[in-house]
Short mmCIF file of C-alpha atoms (C1' of nucleotides) in Angstrom, two decimals:
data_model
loop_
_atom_site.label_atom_id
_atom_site.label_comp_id
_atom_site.label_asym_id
_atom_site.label_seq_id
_atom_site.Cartn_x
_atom_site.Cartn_y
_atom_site.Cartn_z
CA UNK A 19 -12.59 21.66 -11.94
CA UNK A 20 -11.80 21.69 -8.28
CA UNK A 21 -8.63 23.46 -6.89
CA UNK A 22 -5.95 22.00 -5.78
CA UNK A 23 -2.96 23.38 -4.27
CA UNK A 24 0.93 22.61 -2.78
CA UNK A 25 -0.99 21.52 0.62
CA UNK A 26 -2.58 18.64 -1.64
CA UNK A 27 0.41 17.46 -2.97
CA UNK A 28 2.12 17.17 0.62
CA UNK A 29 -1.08 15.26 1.94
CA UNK A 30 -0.34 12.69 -1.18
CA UNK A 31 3.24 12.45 -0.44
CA UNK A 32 3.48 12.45 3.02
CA UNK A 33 0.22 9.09 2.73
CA UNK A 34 1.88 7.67 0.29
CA UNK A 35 4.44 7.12 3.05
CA UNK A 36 2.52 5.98 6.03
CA UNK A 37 -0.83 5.43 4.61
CA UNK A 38 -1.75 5.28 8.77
CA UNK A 39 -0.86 8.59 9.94
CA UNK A 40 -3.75 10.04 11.68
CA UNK A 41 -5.38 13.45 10.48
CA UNK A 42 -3.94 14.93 13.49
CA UNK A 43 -0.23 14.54 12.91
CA UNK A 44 -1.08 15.33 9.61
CA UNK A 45 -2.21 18.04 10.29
CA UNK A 46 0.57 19.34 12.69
CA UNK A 47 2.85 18.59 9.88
CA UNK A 48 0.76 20.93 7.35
CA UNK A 49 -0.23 23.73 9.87
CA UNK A 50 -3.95 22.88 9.38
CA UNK A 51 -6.65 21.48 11.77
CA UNK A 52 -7.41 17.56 11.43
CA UNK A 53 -11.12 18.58 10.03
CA UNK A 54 -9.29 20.52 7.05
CA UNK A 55 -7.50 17.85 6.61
CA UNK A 56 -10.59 15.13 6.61
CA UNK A 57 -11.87 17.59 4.16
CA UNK A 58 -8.91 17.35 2.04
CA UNK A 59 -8.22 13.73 1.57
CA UNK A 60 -12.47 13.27 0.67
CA UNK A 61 -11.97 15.70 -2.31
CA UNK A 62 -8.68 13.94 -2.91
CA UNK A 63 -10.55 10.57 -3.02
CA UNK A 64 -13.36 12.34 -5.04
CA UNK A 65 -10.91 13.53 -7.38
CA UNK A 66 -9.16 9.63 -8.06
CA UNK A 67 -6.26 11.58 -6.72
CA UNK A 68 -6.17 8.97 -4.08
CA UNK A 69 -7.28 5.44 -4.96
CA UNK A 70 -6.98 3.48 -1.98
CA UNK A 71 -5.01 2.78 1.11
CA UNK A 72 -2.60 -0.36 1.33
CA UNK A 73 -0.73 -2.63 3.77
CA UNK A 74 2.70 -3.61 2.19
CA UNK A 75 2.58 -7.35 2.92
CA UNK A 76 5.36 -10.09 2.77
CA UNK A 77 3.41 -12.34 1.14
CA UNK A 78 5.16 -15.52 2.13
CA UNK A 79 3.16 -14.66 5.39
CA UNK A 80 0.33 -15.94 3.10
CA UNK A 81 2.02 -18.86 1.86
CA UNK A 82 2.57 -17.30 -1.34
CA UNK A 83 6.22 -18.43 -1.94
CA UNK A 84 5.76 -17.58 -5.99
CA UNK A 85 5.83 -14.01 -6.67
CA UNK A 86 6.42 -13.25 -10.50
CA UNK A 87 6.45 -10.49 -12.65
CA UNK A 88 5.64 -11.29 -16.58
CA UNK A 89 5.27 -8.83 -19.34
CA UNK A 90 2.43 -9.69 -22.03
CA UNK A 91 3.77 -9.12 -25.53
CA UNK A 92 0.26 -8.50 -27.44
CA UNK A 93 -0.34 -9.20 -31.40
CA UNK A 94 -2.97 -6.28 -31.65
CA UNK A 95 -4.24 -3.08 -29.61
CA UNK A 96 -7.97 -4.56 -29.34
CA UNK A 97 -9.95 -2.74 -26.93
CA UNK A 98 -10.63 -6.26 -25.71
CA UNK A 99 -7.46 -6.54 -23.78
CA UNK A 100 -8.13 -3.95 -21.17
CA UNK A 101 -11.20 -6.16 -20.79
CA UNK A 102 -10.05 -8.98 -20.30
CA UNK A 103 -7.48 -8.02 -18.29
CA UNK A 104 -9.68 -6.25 -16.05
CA UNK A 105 -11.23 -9.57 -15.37
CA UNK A 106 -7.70 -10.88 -13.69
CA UNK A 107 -7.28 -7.65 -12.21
CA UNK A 108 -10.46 -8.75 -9.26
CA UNK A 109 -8.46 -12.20 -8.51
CA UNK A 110 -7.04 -12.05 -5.44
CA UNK A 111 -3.37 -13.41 -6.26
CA UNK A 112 -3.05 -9.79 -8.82
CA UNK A 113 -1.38 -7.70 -7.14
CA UNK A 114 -0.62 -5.24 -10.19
CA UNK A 115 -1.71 -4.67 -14.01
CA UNK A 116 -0.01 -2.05 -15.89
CA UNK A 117 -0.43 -0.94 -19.46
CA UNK A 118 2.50 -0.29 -21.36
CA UNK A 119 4.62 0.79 -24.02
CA UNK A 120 7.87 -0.83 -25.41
CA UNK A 121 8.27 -4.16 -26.38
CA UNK A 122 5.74 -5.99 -24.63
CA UNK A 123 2.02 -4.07 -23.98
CA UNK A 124 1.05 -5.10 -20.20
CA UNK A 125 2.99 -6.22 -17.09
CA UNK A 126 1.15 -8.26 -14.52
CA UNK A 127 2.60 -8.86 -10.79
CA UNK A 128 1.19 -11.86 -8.77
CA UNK A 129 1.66 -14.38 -6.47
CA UNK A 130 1.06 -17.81 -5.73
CA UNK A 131 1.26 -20.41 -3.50
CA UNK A 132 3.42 -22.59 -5.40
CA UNK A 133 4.56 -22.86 -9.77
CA UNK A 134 1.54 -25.03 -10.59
CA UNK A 135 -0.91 -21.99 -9.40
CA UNK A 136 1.24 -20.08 -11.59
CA UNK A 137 1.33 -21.95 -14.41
CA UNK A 138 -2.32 -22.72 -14.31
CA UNK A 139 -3.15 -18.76 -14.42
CA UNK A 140 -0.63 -18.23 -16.79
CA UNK A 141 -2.99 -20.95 -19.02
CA UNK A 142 -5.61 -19.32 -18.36
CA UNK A 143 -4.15 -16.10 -19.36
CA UNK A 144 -3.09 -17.33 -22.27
CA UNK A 145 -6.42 -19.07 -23.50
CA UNK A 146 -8.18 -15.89 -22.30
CA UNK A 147 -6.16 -13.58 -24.59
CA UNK A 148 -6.35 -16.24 -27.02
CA UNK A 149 -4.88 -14.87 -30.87
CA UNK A 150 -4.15 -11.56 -29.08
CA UNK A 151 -1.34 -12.60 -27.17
CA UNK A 152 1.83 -13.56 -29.32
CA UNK A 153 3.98 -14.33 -25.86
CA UNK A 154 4.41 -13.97 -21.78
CA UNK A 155 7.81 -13.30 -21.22
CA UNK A 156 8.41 -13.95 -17.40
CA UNK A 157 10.37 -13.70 -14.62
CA UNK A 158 10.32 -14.66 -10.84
CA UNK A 159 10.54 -11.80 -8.05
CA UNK A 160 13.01 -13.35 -5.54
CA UNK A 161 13.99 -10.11 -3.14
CA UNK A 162 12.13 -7.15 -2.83
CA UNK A 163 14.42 -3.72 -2.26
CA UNK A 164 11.56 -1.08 -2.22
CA UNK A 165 7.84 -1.70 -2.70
CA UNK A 166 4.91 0.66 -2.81
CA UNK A 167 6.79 3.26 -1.96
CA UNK A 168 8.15 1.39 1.26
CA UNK A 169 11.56 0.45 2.06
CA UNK A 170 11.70 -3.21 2.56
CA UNK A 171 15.21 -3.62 4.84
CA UNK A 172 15.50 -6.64 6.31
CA UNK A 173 15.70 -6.91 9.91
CA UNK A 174 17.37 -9.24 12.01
CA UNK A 175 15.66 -12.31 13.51
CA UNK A 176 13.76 -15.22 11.28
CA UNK A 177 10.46 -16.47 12.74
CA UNK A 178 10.59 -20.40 11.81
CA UNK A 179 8.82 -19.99 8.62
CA UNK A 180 9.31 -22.32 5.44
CA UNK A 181 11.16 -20.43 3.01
CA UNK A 182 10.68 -16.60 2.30
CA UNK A 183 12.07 -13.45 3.82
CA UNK A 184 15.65 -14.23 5.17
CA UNK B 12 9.36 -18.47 16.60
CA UNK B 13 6.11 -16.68 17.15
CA UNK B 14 2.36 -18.63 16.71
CA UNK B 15 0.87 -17.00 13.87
CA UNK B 16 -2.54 -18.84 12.89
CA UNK B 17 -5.69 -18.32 10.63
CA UNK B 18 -6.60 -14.97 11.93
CA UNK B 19 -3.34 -13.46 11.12
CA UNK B 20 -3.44 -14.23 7.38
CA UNK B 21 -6.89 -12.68 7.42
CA UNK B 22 -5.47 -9.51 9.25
CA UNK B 23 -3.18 -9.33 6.48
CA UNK B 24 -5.44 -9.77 3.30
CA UNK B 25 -7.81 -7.38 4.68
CA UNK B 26 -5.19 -4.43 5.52
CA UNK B 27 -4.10 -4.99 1.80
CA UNK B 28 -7.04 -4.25 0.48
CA UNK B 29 -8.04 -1.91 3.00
CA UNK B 30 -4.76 0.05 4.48
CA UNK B 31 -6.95 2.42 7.07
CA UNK B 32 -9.76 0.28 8.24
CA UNK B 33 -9.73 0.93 12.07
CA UNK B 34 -8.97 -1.94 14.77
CA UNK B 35 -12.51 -2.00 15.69
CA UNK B 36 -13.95 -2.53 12.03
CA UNK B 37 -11.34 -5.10 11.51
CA UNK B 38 -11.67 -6.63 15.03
CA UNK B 39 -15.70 -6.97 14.11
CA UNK B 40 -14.96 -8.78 11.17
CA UNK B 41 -12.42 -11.55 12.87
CA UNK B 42 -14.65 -11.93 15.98
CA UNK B 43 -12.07 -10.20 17.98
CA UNK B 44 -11.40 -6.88 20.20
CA UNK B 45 -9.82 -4.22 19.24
CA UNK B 46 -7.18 -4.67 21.37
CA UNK B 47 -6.46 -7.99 19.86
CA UNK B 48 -6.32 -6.90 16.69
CA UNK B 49 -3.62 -4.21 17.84
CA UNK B 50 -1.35 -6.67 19.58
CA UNK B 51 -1.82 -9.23 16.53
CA UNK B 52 -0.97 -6.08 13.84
CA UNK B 53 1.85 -5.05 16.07
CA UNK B 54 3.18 -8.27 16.49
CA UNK B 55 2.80 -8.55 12.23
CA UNK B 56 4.92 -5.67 11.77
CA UNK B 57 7.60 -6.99 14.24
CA UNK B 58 7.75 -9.93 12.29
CA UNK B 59 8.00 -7.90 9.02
CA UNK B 60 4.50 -9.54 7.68
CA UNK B 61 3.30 -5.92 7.52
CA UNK B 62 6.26 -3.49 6.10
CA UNK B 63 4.14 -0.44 5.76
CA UNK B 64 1.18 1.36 5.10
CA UNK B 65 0.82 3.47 1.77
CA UNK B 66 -2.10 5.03 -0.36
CA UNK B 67 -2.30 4.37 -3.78
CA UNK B 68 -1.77 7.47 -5.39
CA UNK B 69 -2.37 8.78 -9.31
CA UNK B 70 1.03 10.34 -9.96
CA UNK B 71 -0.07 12.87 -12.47
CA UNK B 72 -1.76 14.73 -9.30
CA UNK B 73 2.02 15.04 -8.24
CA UNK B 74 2.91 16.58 -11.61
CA UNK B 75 4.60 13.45 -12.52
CA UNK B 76 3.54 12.53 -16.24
CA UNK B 77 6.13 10.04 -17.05
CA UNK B 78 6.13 6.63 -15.59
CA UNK B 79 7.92 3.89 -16.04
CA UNK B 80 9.35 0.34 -15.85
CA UNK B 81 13.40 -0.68 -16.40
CA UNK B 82 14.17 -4.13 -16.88
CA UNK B 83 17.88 -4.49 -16.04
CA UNK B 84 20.12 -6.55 -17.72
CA UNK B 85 23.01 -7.09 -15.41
CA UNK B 86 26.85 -8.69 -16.34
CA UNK B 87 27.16 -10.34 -13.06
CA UNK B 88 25.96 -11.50 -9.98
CA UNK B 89 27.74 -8.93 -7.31
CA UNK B 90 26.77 -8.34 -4.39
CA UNK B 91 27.90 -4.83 -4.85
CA UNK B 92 24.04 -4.51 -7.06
CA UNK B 93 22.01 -4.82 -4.35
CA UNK B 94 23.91 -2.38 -2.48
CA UNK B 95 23.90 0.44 -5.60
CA UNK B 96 20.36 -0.67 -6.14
CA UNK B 97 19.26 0.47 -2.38
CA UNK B 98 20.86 3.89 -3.09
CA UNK B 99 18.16 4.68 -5.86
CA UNK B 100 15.47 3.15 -3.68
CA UNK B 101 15.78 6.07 -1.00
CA UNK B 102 14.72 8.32 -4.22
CA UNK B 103 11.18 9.57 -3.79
CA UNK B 104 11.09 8.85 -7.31
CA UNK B 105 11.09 4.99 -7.36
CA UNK B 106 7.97 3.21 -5.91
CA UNK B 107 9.08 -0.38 -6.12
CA UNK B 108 12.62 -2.01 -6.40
CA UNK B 109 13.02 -5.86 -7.09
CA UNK B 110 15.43 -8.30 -7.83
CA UNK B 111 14.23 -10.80 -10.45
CA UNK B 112 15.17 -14.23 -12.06
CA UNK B 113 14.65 -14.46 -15.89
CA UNK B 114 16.64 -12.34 -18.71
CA UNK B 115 16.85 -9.40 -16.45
CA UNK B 116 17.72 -9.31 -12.77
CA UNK B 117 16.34 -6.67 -11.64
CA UNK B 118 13.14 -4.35 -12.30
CA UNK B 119 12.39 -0.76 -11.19
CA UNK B 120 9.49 0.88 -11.17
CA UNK B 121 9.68 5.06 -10.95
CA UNK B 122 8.12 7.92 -11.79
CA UNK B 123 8.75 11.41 -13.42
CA UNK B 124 7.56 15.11 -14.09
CA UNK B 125 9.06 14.80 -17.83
CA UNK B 126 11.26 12.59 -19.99
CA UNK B 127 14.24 15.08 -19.08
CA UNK B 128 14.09 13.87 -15.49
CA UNK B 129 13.70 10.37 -16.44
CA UNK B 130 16.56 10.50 -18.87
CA UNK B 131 19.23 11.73 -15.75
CA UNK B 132 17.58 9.49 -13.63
CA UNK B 133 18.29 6.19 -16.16
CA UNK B 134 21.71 7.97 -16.89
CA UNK B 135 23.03 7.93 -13.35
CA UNK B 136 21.96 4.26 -13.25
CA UNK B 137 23.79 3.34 -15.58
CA UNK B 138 26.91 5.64 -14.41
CA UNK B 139 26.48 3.64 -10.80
CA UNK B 140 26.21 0.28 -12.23
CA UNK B 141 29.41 1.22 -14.52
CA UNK B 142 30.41 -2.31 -15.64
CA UNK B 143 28.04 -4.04 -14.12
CA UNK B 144 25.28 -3.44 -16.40
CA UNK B 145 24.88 -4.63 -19.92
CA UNK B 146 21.30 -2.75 -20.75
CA UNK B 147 18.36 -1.66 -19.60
CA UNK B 148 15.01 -2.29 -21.18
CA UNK B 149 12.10 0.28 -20.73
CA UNK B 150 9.21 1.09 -21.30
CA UNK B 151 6.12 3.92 -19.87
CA UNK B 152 3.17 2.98 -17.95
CA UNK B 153 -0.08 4.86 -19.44
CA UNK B 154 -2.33 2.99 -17.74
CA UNK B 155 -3.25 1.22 -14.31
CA UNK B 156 -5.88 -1.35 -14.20
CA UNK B 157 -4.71 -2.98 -10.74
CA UNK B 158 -1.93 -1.51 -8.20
CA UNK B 159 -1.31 -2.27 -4.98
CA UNK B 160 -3.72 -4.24 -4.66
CA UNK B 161 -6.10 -2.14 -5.92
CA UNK B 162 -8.47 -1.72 -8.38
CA UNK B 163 -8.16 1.85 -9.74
CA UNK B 164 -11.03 1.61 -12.05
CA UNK B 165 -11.91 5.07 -14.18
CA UNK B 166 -14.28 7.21 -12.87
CA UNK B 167 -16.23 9.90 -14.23
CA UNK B 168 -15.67 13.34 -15.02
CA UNK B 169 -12.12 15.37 -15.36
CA UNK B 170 -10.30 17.74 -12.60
CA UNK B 171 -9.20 20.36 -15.42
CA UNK B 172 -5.37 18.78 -14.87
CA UNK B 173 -3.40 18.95 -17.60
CA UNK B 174 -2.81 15.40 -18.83
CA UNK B 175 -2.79 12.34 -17.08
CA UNK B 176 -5.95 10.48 -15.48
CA UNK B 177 -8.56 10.37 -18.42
"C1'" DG C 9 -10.74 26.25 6.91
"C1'" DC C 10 -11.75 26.87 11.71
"C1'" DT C 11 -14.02 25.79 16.23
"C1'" DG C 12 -16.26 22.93 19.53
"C1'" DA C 13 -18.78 19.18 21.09
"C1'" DA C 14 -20.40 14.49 20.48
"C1'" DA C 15 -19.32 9.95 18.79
"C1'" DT C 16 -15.97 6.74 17.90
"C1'" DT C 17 -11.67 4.72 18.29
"C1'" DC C 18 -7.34 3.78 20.40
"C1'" DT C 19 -4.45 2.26 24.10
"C1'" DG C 20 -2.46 0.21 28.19
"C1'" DG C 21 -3.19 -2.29 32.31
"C1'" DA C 22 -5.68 -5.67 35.15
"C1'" DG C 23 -7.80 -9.91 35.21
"C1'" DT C 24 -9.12 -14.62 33.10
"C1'" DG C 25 -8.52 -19.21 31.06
"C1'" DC D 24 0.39 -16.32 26.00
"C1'" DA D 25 -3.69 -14.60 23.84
"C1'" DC D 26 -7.82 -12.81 24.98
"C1'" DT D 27 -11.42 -9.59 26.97
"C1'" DC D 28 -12.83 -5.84 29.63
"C1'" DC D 29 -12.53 -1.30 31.07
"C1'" DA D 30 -11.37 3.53 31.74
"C1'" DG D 31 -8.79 7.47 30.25
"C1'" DA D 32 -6.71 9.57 26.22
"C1'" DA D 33 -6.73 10.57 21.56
"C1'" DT D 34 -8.90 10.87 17.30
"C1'" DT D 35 -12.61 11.36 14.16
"C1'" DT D 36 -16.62 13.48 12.64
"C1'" DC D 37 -20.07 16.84 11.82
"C1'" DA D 38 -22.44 21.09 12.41
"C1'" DG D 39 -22.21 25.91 12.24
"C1'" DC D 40 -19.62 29.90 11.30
#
DNA sequence: GCTGAAATTCTGGAGTG
DNA sequence: CACTCCAGAATTTCAGC
């Protein structure tokens, strides 16, 4: 057991806000020097308190004009699942898998460049999950209000691009 | 219009799975300097390619044991929704906002330090959306295999918390 | 958790194609 | 316009306390 204290919490907040900040404004903003602070976010990473750092990315910037959410209603709690769905958690177009309760079991985010590459994971989601999946129920993420924790406003000005952010 | 080539995508993919890797790392692995990389990252976030930066975070370290998804089921198509939804995405409780096709329009992803809280929170949704909401669908999130972008496999050993990351 | 010094990185301007 | 180079500034990092 390791301590953790209020200072901890503020580092998490405050990152999970501008995952950039450097350890020296953060450390102006917790009244302790940027080494304590180094040695803070280590033991938070130790910990699993902090699992990675992330860019929040329009990803129509990556011709990925398909973004969908879809919600995996599952015949039977086999300790399979997680497995398998660990294996779609490494490809590159997962951007989230939850586990869940409530109707369905799992939600999956992703995108792709087009329907086809959806539909063809989607396939192979379904063959991969084979008689434990009874259905995907799915939708299509057009607009994008708040993400990872980051206000998505749109500013002014389009930038000639096919499609995507307005 | 602004040139954005080959490079740029990379830029992008990397800083998503990688939010704090610094200019020079990143400039080392795109055969550029440092100083390229900074006007190219700069010039992503003018464009809105990059909206942020944020660490991926295990919300039980914030005392938040209760997390969830809300599907929402929505009468009609105002435009007043987008505006009520932006309200609740200035909430520190909500990590990602999105308007959706499919049998809901929109789905909301928060987090909570006990039912209680969630409750009031999913209460004054409902209150703001008034007539424009026919139901909400929820469930909890117990488990992350992918977020962000990251993989936030399990590792070993417990912290002593109470709850939360196994 | 702090200090202090060394190593690294960042940043803006000048110069190049 | 995008790039590199370069020097000064800022930050990071690590040892020792």
């Amino acid at each position: 057991m390791v301590r953790f204290d209020e200072k901890d919490r503020e580092i998490l907040k405050i990152l999970r806000k501008n995952g950039r900040i450097t350890l020296t404004e953060l450390g102006r903003e917790l009244g302790l020097s940027p080494a304590s602070v180094k040695n803070r976010i280590d033991k938070l990473r130790e910990l699993g308190a902090i699992q990675g750092f992330s860019a929040v990315v329009d990803p129509s910037f990556l011709d990925r004009y398909v973004r969908v959410f879809m919600l995996l209603k599952l015949k039977a709690e086999d300790p399979e699942v997680d497995r398998i769905l660990s294996k779609f958690a490494v490809l590159d177009n997962v951007q989230t898998i939850y586990r869940t309760t409530g109707r369905t079991q799992a939600l999956i985010i992703a995108e792709f460049e087009d329907m086809d590459e959806m539909k063809r994971f989607a396939g192979r989601l379904k063959h991969s999950l084979g008689s434990l999946l009874e259905y995907i129920e799915w939708g299509t993420i057009y607009d994008s209000i708040k993400e990872c924790w980051t206000d998505t406003k749109k500013r002014g000005g389009s930038h000639g691009h096919k499609g995507g952010h307005i």
